[in-house]
Coordinates of C-alpha atoms (C1' of nucleotides) in Angstrom, one line a residue:
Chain A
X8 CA 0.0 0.0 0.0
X9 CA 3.2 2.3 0.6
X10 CA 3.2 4.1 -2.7
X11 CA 6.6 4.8 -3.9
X12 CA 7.9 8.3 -5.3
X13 CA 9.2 7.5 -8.4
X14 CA 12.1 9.9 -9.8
X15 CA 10.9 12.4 -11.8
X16 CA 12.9 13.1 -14.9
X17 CA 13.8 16.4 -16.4
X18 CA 15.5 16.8 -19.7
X19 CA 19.4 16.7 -19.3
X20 CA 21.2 20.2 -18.6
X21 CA 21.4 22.5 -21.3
X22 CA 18.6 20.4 -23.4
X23 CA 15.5 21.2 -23.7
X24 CA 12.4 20.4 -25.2
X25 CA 11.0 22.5 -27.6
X26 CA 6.8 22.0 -27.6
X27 CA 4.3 23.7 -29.9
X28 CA 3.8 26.3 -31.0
X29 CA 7.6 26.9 -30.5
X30 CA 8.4 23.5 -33.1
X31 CA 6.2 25.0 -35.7
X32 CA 7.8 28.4 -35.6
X33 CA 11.3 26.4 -35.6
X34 CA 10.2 24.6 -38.5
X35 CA 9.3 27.6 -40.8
X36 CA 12.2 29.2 -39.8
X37 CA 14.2 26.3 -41.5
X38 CA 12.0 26.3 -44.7
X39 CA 12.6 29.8 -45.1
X40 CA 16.2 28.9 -44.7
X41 CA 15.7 26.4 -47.2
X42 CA 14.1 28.1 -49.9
X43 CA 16.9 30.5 -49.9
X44 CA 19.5 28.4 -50.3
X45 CA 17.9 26.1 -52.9
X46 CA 17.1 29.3 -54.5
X47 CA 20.7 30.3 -55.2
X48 CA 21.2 26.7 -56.4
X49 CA 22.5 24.9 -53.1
X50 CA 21.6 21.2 -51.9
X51 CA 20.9 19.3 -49.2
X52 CA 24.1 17.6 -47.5
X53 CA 22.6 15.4 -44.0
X54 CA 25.8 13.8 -42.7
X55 CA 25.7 11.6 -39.8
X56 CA 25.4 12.8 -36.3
X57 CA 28.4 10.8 -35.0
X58 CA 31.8 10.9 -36.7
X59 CA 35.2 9.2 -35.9
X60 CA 36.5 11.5 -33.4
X61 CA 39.5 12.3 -35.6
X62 CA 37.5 14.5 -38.0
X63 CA 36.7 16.8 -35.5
X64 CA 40.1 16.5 -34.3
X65 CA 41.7 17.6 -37.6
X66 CA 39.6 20.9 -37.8
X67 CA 40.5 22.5 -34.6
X68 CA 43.3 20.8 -32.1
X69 CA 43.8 24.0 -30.7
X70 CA 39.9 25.4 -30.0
X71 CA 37.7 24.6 -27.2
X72 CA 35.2 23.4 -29.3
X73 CA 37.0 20.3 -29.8
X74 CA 39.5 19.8 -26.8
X75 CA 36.9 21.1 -24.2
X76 CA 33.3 20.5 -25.1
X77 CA 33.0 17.6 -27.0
X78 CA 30.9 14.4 -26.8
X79 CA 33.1 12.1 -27.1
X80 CA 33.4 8.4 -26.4
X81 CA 34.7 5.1 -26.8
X82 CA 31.9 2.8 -28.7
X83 CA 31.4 -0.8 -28.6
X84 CA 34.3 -1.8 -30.6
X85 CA 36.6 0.2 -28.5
X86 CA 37.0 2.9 -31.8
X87 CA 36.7 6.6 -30.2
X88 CA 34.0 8.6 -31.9
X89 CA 32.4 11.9 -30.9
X90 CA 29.1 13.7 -31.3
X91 CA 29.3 16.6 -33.7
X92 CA 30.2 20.2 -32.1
X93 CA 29.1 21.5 -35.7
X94 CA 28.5 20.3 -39.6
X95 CA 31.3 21.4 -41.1
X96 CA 34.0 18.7 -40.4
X97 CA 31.3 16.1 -41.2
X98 CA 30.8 17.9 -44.6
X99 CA 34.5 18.0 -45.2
X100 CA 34.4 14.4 -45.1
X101 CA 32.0 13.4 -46.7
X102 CA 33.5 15.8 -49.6
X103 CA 36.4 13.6 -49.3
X104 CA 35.1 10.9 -49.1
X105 CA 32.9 10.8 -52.2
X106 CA 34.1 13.5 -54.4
X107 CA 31.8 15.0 -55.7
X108 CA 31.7 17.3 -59.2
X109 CA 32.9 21.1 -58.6
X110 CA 31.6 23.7 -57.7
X111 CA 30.0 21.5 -54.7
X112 CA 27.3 24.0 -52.8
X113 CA 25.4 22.4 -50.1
X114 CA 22.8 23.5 -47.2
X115 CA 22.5 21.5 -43.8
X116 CA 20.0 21.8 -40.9
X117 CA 21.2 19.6 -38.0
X118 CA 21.9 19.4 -34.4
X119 CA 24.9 19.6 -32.8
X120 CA 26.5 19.1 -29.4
X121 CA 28.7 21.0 -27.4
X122 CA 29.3 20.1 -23.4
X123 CA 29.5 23.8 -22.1
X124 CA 27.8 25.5 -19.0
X125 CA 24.6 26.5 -20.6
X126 CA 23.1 30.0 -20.7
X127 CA 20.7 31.1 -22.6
X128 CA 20.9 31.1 -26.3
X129 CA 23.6 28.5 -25.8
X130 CA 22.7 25.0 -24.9
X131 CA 24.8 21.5 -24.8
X132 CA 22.2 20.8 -27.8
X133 CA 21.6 22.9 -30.5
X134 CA 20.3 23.6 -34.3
X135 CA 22.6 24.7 -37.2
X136 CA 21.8 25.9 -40.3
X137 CA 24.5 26.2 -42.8
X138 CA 26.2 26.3 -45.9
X139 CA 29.0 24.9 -47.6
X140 CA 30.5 25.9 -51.0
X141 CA 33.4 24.1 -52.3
X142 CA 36.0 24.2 -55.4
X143 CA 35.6 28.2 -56.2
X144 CA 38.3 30.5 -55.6
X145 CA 36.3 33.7 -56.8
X146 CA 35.7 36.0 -54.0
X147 CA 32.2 36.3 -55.5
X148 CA 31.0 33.4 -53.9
X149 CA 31.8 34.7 -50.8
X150 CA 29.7 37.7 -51.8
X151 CA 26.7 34.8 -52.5
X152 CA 26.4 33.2 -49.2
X153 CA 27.0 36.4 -47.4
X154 CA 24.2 37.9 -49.2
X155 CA 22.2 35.0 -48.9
X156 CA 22.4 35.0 -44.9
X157 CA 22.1 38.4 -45.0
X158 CA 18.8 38.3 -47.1
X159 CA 18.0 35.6 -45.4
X160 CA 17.8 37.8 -41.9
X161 CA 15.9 40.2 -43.9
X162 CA 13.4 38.2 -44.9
X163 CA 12.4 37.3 -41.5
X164 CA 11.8 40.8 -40.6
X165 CA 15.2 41.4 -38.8
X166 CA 16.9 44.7 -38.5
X167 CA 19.3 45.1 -36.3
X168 CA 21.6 42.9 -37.5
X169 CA 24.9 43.6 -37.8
X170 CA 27.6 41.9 -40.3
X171 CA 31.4 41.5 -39.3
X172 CA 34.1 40.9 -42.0
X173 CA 37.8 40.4 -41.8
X174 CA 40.4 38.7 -43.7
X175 CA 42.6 36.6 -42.0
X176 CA 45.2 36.4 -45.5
X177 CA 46.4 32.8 -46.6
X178 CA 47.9 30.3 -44.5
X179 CA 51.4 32.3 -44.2
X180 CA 49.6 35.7 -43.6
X181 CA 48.1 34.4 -40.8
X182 CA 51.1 32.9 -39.2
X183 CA 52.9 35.8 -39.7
X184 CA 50.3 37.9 -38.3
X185 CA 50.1 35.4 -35.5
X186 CA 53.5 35.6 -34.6
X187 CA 53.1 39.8 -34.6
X188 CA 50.1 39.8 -32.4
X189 CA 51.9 36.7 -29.7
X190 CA 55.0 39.1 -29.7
X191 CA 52.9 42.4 -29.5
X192 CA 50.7 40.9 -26.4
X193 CA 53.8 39.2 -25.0
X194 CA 55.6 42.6 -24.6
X195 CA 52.7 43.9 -22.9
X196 CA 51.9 40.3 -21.0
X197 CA 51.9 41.8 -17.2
X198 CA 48.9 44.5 -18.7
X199 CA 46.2 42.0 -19.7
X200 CA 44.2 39.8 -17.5
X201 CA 44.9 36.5 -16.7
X202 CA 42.3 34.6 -18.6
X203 CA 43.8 36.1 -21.7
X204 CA 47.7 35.5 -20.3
X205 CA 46.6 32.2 -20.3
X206 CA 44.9 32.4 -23.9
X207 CA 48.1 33.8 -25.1
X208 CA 50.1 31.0 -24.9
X209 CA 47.9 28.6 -26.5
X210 CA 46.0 30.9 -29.4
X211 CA 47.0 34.6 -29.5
X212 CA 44.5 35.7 -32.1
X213 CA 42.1 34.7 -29.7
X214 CA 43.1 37.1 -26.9
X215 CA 41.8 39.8 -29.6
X216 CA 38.5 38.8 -28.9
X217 CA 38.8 39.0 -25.0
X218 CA 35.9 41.5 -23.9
X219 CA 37.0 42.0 -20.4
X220 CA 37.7 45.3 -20.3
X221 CA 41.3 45.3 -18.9
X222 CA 42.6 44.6 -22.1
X223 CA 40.4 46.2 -24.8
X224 CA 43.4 49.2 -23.8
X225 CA 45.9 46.6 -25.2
X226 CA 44.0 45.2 -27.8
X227 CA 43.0 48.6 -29.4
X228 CA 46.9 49.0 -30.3
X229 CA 47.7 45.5 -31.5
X230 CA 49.0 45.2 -34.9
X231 CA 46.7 45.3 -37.5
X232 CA 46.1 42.3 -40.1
X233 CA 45.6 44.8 -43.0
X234 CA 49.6 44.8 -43.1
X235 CA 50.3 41.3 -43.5
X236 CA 47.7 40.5 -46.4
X237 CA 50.2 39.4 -49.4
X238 CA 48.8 40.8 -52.7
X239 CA 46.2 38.1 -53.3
X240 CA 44.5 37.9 -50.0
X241 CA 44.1 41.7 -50.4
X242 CA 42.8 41.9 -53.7
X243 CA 40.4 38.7 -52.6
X244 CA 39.5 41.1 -49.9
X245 CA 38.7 44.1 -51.9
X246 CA 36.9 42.3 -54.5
X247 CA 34.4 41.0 -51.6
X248 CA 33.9 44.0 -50.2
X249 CA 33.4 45.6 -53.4
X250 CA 30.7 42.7 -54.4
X251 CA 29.1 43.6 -51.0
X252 CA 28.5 47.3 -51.7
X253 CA 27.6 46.3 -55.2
X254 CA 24.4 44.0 -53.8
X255 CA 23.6 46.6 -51.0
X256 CA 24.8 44.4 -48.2
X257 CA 26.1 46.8 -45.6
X258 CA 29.0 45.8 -43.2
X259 CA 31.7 46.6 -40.9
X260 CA 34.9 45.6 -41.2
X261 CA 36.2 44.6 -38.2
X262 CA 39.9 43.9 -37.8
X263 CA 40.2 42.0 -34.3
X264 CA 37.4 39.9 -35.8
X265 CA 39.4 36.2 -35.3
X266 CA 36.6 33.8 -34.8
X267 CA 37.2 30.3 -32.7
X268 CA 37.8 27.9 -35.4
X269 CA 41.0 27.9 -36.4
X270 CA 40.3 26.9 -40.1
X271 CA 39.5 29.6 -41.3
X272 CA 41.4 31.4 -44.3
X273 CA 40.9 34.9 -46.1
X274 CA 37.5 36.2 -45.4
X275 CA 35.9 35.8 -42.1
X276 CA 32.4 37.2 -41.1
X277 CA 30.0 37.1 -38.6
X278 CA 25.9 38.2 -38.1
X279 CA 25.6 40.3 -34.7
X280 CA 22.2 40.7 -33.6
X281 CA 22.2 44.4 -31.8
X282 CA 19.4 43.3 -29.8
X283 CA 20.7 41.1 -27.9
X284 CA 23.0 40.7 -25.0
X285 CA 26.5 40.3 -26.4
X286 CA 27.1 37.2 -24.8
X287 CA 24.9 35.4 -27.5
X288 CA 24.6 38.6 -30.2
X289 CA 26.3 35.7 -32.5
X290 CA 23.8 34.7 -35.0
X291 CA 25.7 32.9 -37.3
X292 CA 29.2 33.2 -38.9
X293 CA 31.8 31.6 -41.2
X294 CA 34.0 32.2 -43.6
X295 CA 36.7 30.8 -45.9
X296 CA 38.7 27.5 -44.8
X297 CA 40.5 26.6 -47.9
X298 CA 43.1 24.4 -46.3
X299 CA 40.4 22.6 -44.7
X300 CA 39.8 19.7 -47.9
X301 CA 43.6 18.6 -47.6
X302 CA 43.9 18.4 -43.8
X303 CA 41.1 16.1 -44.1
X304 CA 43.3 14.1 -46.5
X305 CA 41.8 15.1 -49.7
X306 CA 42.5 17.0 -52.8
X307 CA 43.4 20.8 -52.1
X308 CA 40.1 22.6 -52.5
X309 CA 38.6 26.1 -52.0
X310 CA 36.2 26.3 -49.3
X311 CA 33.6 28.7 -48.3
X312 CA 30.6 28.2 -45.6
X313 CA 28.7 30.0 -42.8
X314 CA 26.5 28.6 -39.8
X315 CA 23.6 30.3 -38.2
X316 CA 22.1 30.1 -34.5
X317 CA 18.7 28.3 -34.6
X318 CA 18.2 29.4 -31.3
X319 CA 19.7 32.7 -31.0
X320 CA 18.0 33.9 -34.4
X321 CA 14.6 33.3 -32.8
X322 CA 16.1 35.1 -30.2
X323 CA 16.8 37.8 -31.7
X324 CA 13.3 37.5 -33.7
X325 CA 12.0 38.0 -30.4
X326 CA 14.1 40.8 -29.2
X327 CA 13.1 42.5 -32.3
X328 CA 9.5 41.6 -32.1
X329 CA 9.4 40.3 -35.5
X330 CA 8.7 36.4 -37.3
X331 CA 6.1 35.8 -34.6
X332 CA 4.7 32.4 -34.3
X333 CA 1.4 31.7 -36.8
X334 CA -2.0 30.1 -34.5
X335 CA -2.3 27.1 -36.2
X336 CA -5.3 26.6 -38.0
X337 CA -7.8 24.1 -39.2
X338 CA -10.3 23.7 -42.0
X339 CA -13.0 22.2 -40.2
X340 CA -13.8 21.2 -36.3
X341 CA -16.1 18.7 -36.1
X342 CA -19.1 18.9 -33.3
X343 CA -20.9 15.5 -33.1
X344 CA -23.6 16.1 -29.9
X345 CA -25.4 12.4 -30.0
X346 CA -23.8 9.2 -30.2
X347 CA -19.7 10.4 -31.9
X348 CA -20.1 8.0 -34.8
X349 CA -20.7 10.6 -37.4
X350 CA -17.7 12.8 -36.1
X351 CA -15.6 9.5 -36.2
X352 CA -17.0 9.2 -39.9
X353 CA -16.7 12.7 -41.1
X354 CA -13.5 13.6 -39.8
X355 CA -12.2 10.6 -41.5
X356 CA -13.5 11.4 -44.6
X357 CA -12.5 15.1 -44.7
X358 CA -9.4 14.1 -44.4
X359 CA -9.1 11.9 -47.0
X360 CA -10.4 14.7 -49.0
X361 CA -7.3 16.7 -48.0
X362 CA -9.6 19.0 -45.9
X363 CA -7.7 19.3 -42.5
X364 CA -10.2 18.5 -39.7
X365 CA -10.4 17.7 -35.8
X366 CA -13.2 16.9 -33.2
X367 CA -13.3 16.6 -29.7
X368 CA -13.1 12.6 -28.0
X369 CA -15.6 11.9 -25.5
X370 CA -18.4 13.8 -26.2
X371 CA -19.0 17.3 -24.0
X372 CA -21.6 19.5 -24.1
X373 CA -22.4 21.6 -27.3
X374 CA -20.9 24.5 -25.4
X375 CA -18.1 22.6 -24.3
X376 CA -17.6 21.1 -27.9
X377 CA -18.2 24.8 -29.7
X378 CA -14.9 25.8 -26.9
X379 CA -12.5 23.1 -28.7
X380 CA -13.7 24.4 -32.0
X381 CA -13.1 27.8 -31.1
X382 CA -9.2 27.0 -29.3
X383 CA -8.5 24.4 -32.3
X384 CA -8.4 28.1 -34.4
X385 CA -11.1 26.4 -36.6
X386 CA -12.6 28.4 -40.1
X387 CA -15.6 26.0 -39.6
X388 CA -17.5 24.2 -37.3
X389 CA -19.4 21.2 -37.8
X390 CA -21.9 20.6 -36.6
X391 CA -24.2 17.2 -36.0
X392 CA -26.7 16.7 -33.7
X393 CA -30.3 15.1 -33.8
X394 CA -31.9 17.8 -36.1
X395 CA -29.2 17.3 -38.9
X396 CA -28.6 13.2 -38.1
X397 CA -32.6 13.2 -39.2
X398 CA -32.2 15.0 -42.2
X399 CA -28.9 13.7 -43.4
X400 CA -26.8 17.4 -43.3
X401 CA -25.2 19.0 -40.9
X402 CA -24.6 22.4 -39.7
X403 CA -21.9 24.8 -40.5
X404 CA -20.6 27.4 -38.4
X405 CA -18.1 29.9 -39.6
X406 CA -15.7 30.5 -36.7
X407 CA -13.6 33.4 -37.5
X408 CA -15.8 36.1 -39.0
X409 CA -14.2 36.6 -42.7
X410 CA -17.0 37.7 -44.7
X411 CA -16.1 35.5 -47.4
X412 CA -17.5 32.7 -45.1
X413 CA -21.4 33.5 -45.1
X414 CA -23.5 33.0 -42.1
X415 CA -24.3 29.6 -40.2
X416 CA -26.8 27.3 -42.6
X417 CA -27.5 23.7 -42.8
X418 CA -25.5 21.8 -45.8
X419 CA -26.9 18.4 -46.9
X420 CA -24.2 16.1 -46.3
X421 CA -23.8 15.4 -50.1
X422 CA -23.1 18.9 -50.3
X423 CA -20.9 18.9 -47.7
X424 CA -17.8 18.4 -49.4
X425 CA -18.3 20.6 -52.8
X426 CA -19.3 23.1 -49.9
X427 CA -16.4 23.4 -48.3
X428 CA -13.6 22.5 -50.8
X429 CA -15.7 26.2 -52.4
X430 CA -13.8 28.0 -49.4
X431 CA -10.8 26.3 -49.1
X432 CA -9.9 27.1 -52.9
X433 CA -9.9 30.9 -51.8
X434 CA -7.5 30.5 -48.4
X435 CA -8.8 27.7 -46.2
X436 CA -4.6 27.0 -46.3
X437 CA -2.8 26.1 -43.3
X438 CA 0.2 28.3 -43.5
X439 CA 2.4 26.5 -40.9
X440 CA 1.6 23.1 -41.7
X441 CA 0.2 23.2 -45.5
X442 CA -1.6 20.1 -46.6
X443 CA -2.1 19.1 -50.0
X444 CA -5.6 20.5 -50.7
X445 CA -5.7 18.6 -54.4
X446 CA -8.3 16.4 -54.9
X447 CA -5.4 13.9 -57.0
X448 CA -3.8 13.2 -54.2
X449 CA -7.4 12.2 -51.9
X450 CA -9.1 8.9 -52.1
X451 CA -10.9 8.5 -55.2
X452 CA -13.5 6.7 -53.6
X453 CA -14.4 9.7 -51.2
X454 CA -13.8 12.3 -53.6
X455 CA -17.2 12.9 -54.6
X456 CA -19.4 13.2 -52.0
X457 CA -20.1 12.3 -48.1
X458 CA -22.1 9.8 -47.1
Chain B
rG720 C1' 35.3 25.3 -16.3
rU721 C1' 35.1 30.1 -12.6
rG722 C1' 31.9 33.6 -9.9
rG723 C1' 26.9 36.1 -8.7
rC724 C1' 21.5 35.6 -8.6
rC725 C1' 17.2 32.5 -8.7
rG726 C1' 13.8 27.7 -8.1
rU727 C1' 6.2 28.2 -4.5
rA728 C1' -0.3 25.3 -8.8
rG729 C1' 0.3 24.0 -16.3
rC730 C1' 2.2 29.6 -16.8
rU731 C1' 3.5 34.5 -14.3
rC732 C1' 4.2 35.6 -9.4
rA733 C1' 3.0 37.0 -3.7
rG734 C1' 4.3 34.7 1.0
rC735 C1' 10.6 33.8 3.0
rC736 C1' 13.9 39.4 5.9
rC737 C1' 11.0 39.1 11.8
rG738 C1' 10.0 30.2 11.6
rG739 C1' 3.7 28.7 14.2
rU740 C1' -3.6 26.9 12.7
rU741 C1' -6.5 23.8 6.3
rA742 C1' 0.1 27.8 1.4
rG743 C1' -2.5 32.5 -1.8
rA744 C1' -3.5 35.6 -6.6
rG745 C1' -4.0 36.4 -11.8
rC746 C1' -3.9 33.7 -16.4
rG747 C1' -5.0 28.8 -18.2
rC748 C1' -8.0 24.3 -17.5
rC749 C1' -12.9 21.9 -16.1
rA750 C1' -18.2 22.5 -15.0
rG751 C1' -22.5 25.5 -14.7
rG752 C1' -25.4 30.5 -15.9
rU753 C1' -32.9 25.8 -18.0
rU754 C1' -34.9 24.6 -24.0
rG755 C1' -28.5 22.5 -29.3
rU756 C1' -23.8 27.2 -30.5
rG757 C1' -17.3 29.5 -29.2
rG758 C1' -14.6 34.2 -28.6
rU759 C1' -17.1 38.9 -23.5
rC760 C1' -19.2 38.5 -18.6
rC761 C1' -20.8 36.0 -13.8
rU762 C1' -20.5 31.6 -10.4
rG763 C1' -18.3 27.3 -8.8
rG764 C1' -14.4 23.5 -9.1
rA765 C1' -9.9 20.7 -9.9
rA766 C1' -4.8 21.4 -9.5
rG767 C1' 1.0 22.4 -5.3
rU768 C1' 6.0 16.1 -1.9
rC769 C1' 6.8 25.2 -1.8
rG770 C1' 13.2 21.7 -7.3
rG771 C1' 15.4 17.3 -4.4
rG772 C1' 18.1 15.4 0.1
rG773 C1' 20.0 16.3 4.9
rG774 C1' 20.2 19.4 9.3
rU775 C1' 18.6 23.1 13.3
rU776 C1' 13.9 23.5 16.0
rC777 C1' 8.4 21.6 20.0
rG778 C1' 7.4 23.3 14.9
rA779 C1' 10.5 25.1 8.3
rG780 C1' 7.9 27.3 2.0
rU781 C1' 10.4 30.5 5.6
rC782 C1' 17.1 29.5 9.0
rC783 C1' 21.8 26.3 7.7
rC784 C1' 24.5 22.7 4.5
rC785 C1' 24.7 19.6 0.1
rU786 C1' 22.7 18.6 -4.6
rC787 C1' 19.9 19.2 -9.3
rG788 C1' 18.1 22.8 -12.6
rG789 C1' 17.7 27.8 -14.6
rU790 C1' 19.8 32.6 -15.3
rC791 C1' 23.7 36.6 -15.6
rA792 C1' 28.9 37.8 -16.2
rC793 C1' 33.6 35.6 -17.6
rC794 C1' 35.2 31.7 -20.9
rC795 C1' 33.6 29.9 -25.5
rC796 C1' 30.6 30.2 -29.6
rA797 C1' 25.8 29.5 -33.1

RNA sequence: GUGGCCGUAGCUCAGCCCGGUUAGAGCGCCAGGUUGUGGUCCUGGAAGUCGGGGGUUCGAGUCCCCUCGGUCACCCCA
């Protein structure tokens, strides 16, 4: 008789669960995503969630992404493999690894993992959306993808965002320039804090994006990267910039702009929401990694990409007030006041008519019946009670007022369907989840009229 | 990973400083407001191991410790 507690669970730490309507908003948020990039000619890429740890390895020994925060593990057959801390690597392989025909442009949408102290807009499990393009060396496809994220933004109703751009310079340049910021900082070691003495030693470039504010003094007078570009990374730099101003994409050029994976080459961006705390302002961000192809063992290729913040962006949609989330609707609610066998019947068949329809279970009161209608965001109640089971119709109620929609009236139930298929040829849609709504794709059988 | 703040009904919160009868509110949910009709209004109702564990005390939501979770800053990054 002693009842037991049992242990309630609660999603792990920094994973969450993310219930409607918030799914649905995510989910057009990713089509939009979607139509852009297929739009400017880009395909879908969906490599696997777990990866040898060595790929991740080979993009980033020296960034906390992949030393500090990774899931990784020992499987089964003792071979160490990892969760991805983000798409690229797993792209890069599978580039390798199948070789495809050049120019290669691909989109992704996944989840990733990363084991760090969560926070908001930052959790141990989180969505990407991405791009890669591969095999171009013309600066003008780093104008594309910039301008697609950037339109993309737009096209959500975002503002205040903000877009970062650097060049880093080839492989050399960056060593060199490296090796002029460790030797700047190191003269002025005993000035910066110790979080970033301690950066110092293992990435200097990163210490230029310390923001405690003991060092911003130092890092204002670093050396600037603008003096070690060699000829090409400069013109490569120019030309993008250029391409920018040419499309309308405004920026700023930001020269401590470094960025935590260390693969990147040449041109460097980032999306900065303004309104949002800068601890997560970072909406998305990429750049250049043209080295990236051979470390992973294959053929030397030119590589661009970016990666946006599933999370933070709706973050920042919120901040801004804008890509609110759509009520869901519905065609048709069904009301069924005596015995439920017609609503079982009628909702069924609706459906198969490629009418979207819902009822209550377990009977209710007409007013209690009419209060799921009205909640389930409804154009049209059904209705069925004595009156229209006796005289084979039913009644239907328009829910939301649109004038287009006429008044209440009784519909024989052969009617039923040419009645409402009428209405949803004008904009009984569903925007968030669209059903087909063709009559090809229904059940021939029921596509003529309701029993 | 380091430090600060927070954790009471499904949600937003009051109560905690100054321990003491059945822990409250708003929203939401359910049911009614006579004959079959939602969104407004009125009435009633259900719902809380006061994050979890331990301690102090005659007595703890209220005090102390631990722990889990969230959040903010750093770190890092999307």
């Amino acid at each position: 008789m002693t009842e037991t507690r049992r242990e309630q669970f609660q999603a792990l730490r920094g994973m969450r669960d993310i219930l409607p309507p918030e799914s649905a908003r995510r989910r057009e948020l990713t089509q939009q995503f979607i139509t852009h990039c297929e739009r400017a000619g880009y395909q879908e890429v969906v490599p696997p969630l777990l990866e040898d740890l060595g790929v991740f390895l080979r993009v980033g020994e020296a960034t906390d992404v992949v030393t500090k925060e990774m899931y990784d593990f020992v499987d089964k057959d003792q071979t160490r493999i990892a969760l991805r801390p983000e798409m690229t690597a797993g792209v890069m392989r599978a580039f390798v690894q199948h070789r495809p025909v050049l120019p290669w442009k691909v989109w992704y949408a996944g989840t990733n993992f990363r084991h760090e102290r969560p926070q908001k807009g930052r959790y141990r499990m989180f969505d990407q959306l991405g791009v890669e393009a591969l095999g171009v060396d013309d600066a003008d496809l780093d104008v594309e993808i910039i301008a697609m994220a950037s339109r993309f933004f737009a096209s959500l109703g975002l503002r205040q965002v903000t877009l970062l751009i650097n060049s880093l310079g080839e492989h050399e340049d960056r060593e060199q320039y490296t090796e002029a910021v460790r030797l700047y900082l190191l003269a002025h070691q005993y000035e910066l804090s110790e979080a970033s003495q301690a950066t110092l030693e293992r990435n200097p470039l990163r210490v230029l994006d310390s923001k405690r504010s003991e060092d911003q003094q130092i890092i204002a007078d670093a050396p600037l990267v603008a003096d070690y570009l060699s000829e090409d990374s400069a013109n490569h730099y120019a030309r993008v910039l250029a391409g920018l101003d040419s499309l309308g994409v405004s920026y700023t050029e930001d020269p401590r702009l470094v960025r935590g994976l260390d693969y990147y080459r040449r041109t460097t961006f980032e999306f900065a929401a303004d309104a949002l705390d800068s601890a997560q302002n970072a909406i998305g961000g990429g750049g250049r990694y043209d080295g990236l192809a051979e470390a992973m063992g294959g053929p030397a290729t030119d590589g661009v990409g970016f990666a946006l913040g599933v999370d933070r962006i709706l973050l920042a949609c919120d901040a801004e007030g804008v890509f609110a989330t759509e009520p869901t609707t519905l065609d048709v609610f069904v009301i069924d006041t005596v015995s439920g066998d017609a609503a079982r019947d009628i909702t069924h068949q609706l459906r198969a008519a490629g009418i979207s329809a819902d009822r209550r279970f377990g009977g209710g009161s007409m007013k209690s019946q009419m209060k799921s209608a009205d909640r389930s965001g409804a154009r049209f109640a059904l209705i069925i009670g004595e009156d229209e089971l006796a005289a084979h119709a039913v009644t239907l109620r328009p829910m939301l007022g649109h004038q287009a929609d006429g008044e209440q009236r009784r519909v024989a139930r052969a009617d039923l369907l040419f009645e409402l298929t009428r209405y949803s040829s004008q904009t009984v849609t569903n925007q968030i989840n669209p059903h087909p709504a063709d009559s090809a794709s229904a059940d021939p059988t029921n596509s003529g009229t309701l029993t």
